[in-house]
Amino acid sequence: MVYASFWIRPRTVEARLSSAIATLYFGNVSDPSSGFLKVLEIDPDNSVATAHLAELDSRQGHNDRAAGRVEHALQRKPGDAYLEARGAPYVAVQGQLAEAMNWASNATWQAPDDYVAPEVWCALALQAKQYETAERAARIALSADPFLPSTHVNLGLALFHQGKTNEAVEQFSLAATAYPPSAAAHFWLATLLTAQPEHRVQAHDEMEQAIRLDPENAAWRAALKAMEEK
């Protein structure tokens, strides 16, 4: 006799994890961390659950807790690329920028198909003013996923700081026309174009578009006013 017992099988780790992620982004619960904690009860080394818990820590203003959570997990799983890529920003905020960059760099080479690692590496390299490294990391990220507006902006900044203005404009233009469009891309386009008399009208339009996308940005409003007073 065959029994239809599939309906009483215990839920898998993957199912619990999927449910926890769905609750985090689409649920309406007071404690979205509970699902991830349950996953770790049955799979203590689950990197995805750990990374989401660290994200929740950071959202709640506990960046030190987020960094500590990832560091503790990496003691159990040294070199875990998923954790290093997603934990690097928390470590950087704690004043450990060099270590954070090492994590992101290592994760980039360990998981070449994961665009998050080089994306994070690029952003951290910009913080460190290592513009050639930032350019390299951005291009790796975009080779994995060419539709990353924030990375196009970061690549544009890396190129701009190396004096490659035309290439920077190209990257900002790509981010400005992406979906959703990047407000920062419009701002940087305006900033670069305003120095070119033949493009000042376009620069003004780009700054207005940046403000439409981010109307609370007082610095950009001041920049627009300065452009109009020239």
Tab-separated table of N, CA, C and O in Angstrom, residues 16-36 48-60 82 90:
chain	number	residue	atom	x	y	z
A	16	ARG	N	11.642	27.179	4.798
A	16	ARG	CA	11.604	28.112	5.929
A	16	ARG	C	12.295	29.428	5.560
A	16	ARG	O	11.831	30.513	5.916
A	17	LEU	N	13.414	29.306	4.854
A	17	LEU	CA	14.150	30.502	4.468
A	17	LEU	C	13.341	31.344	3.487
A	17	LEU	O	13.253	32.577	3.624
A	18	SER	N	12.729	30.714	2.517
A	18	SER	CA	11.890	31.438	1.552
A	18	SER	C	10.740	32.149	2.248
A	18	SER	O	10.401	33.294	1.923
A	19	SER	N	10.148	31.473	3.222
A	19	SER	CA	9.049	32.076	3.967
A	19	SER	C	9.524	33.281	4.767
A	19	SER	O	8.844	34.309	4.822
A	20	ALA	N	10.703	33.169	5.379
A	20	ALA	CA	11.241	34.273	6.166
A	20	ALA	C	11.538	35.482	5.285
A	20	ALA	O	11.266	36.630	5.661
A	21	ILE	N	12.094	35.242	4.093
A	21	ILE	CA	12.400	36.333	3.173
A	21	ILE	C	11.119	37.001	2.690
A	21	ILE	O	11.028	38.232	2.619
A	22	ALA	N	10.108	36.193	2.370
A	22	ALA	CA	8.824	36.751	1.932
A	22	ALA	C	8.204	37.602	3.037
A	22	ALA	O	7.650	38.676	2.772
A	23	THR	N	8.304	37.127	4.269
A	23	THR	CA	7.768	37.889	5.399
A	23	THR	C	8.517	39.202	5.577
A	23	THR	O	7.915	40.244	5.859
A	24	LEU	N	9.835	39.162	5.385
A	24	LEU	CA	10.645	40.373	5.539
A	24	LEU	C	10.215	41.454	4.559
A	24	LEU	O	10.058	42.621	4.934
A	25	TYR	N	10.007	41.074	3.304
A	25	TYR	CA	9.751	42.080	2.275
A	25	TYR	C	8.277	42.343	2.014
A	25	TYR	O	7.923	43.435	1.550
A	26	PHE	N	7.419	41.375	2.327
A	26	PHE	CA	6.008	41.541	1.983
A	26	PHE	C	5.061	41.338	3.164
A	26	PHE	O	3.868	41.588	3.043
A	27	GLY	N	5.589	40.866	4.293
A	27	GLY	CA	4.733	40.582	5.435
A	27	GLY	C	4.472	41.810	6.281
A	27	GLY	O	5.036	42.880	6.072
A	28	ASN	N	3.633	41.632	7.248
A	28	ASN	CA	3.288	42.723	8.166
A	28	ASN	C	3.378	42.170	9.594
A	28	ASN	O	2.372	41.962	10.263
A	29	VAL	N	4.616	41.934	10.026
A	29	VAL	CA	4.842	41.356	11.351
A	29	VAL	C	5.744	42.278	12.147
A	29	VAL	O	6.542	43.033	11.593
A	30	SER	N	5.609	42.212	13.460
A	30	SER	CA	6.392	43.096	14.317
A	30	SER	C	7.842	42.653	14.428
A	30	SER	O	8.729	43.465	14.685
A	31	ASP	N	8.099	41.360	14.234
A	31	ASP	CA	9.460	40.848	14.383
A	31	ASP	C	9.830	39.981	13.183
A	31	ASP	O	9.721	38.752	13.238
A	32	PRO	N	10.285	40.600	12.079
A	32	PRO	CA	10.625	39.810	10.895
A	32	PRO	C	11.862	38.935	11.074
A	32	PRO	O	12.157	38.102	10.225
A	33	SER	N	12.590	39.123	12.175
A	33	SER	CA	13.793	38.319	12.401
A	33	SER	C	13.474	36.899	12.843
A	33	SER	O	14.318	36.006	12.721
A	34	SER	N	12.266	36.665	13.355
A	34	SER	CA	11.942	35.364	13.942
A	34	SER	C	12.100	34.216	12.955
A	34	SER	O	12.584	33.135	13.304
A	35	GLY	N	11.700	34.444	11.703
A	35	GLY	CA	11.811	33.387	10.704
A	35	GLY	C	13.256	32.994	10.445
A	35	GLY	O	13.579	31.805	10.309
A	36	PHE	N	14.145	33.974	10.392
A	36	PHE	CA	15.555	33.688	10.150
A	36	PHE	C	16.188	33.002	11.360
A	36	PHE	O	17.047	32.125	11.210
A	48	VAL	N	22.644	32.843	4.304
A	48	VAL	CA	21.588	33.756	3.856
A	48	VAL	C	20.789	34.275	5.050
A	48	VAL	O	20.507	35.473	5.147
A	49	ALA	N	20.443	33.380	5.974
A	49	ALA	CA	19.713	33.809	7.165
A	49	ALA	C	20.550	34.776	7.998
A	49	ALA	O	20.048	35.786	8.489
A	50	THR	N	21.828	34.480	8.144
A	50	THR	CA	22.719	35.355	8.912
A	50	THR	C	22.806	36.740	8.277
A	50	THR	O	22.741	37.764	8.962
A	51	ALA	N	22.948	36.783	6.950
A	51	ALA	CA	23.061	38.070	6.259
A	51	ALA	C	21.789	38.894	6.405
A	51	ALA	O	21.846	40.114	6.588
A	52	HIS	N	20.631	38.246	6.350
A	52	HIS	CA	19.374	38.985	6.502
A	52	HIS	C	19.202	39.487	7.937
A	52	HIS	O	18.678	40.590	8.152
A	53	LEU	N	19.637	38.712	8.897
A	53	LEU	CA	19.569	39.180	10.279
A	53	LEU	C	20.488	40.386	10.477
A	53	LEU	O	20.128	41.345	11.185
A	54	ALA	N	21.658	40.350	9.858
A	54	ALA	CA	22.564	41.491	9.943
A	54	ALA	C	21.940	42.726	9.287
A	54	ALA	O	22.062	43.850	9.799
A	55	GLU	N	21.252	42.509	8.176
A	55	GLU	CA	20.557	43.620	7.513
A	55	GLU	C	19.508	44.228	8.436
A	55	GLU	O	19.376	45.456	8.534
A	56	LEU	N	18.766	43.379	9.122
A	56	LEU	CA	17.757	43.871	10.061
A	56	LEU	C	18.415	44.622	11.215
A	56	LEU	O	17.909	45.658	11.666
A	57	ASP	N	19.536	44.107	11.720
A	57	ASP	CA	20.273	44.817	12.771
A	57	ASP	C	20.625	46.230	12.312
A	57	ASP	O	20.425	47.206	13.042
A	58	SER	N	21.156	46.323	11.097
A	58	SER	CA	21.578	47.615	10.577
A	58	SER	C	20.391	48.555	10.382
A	58	SER	O	20.469	49.750	10.686
A	59	ARG	N	19.276	48.030	9.871
A	59	ARG	CA	18.072	48.846	9.692
A	59	ARG	C	17.595	49.449	11.005
A	59	ARG	O	17.054	50.558	11.040
A	60	GLN	N	17.797	48.718	12.083
A	60	GLN	CA	17.355	49.166	13.399
A	60	GLN	C	18.389	50.045	14.089
A	60	GLN	O	18.226	50.402	15.247
A	82	TYR	N	29.534	34.787	0.340
A	82	TYR	CA	28.221	35.423	0.497
A	82	TYR	C	28.226	36.345	1.718
A	82	TYR	O	27.774	37.495	1.655
A	90	TYR	N	29.012	46.771	6.731
A	90	TYR	CA	28.863	46.963	8.172
A	90	TYR	C	30.225	47.116	8.842
A	90	TYR	O	30.403	47.938	9.742
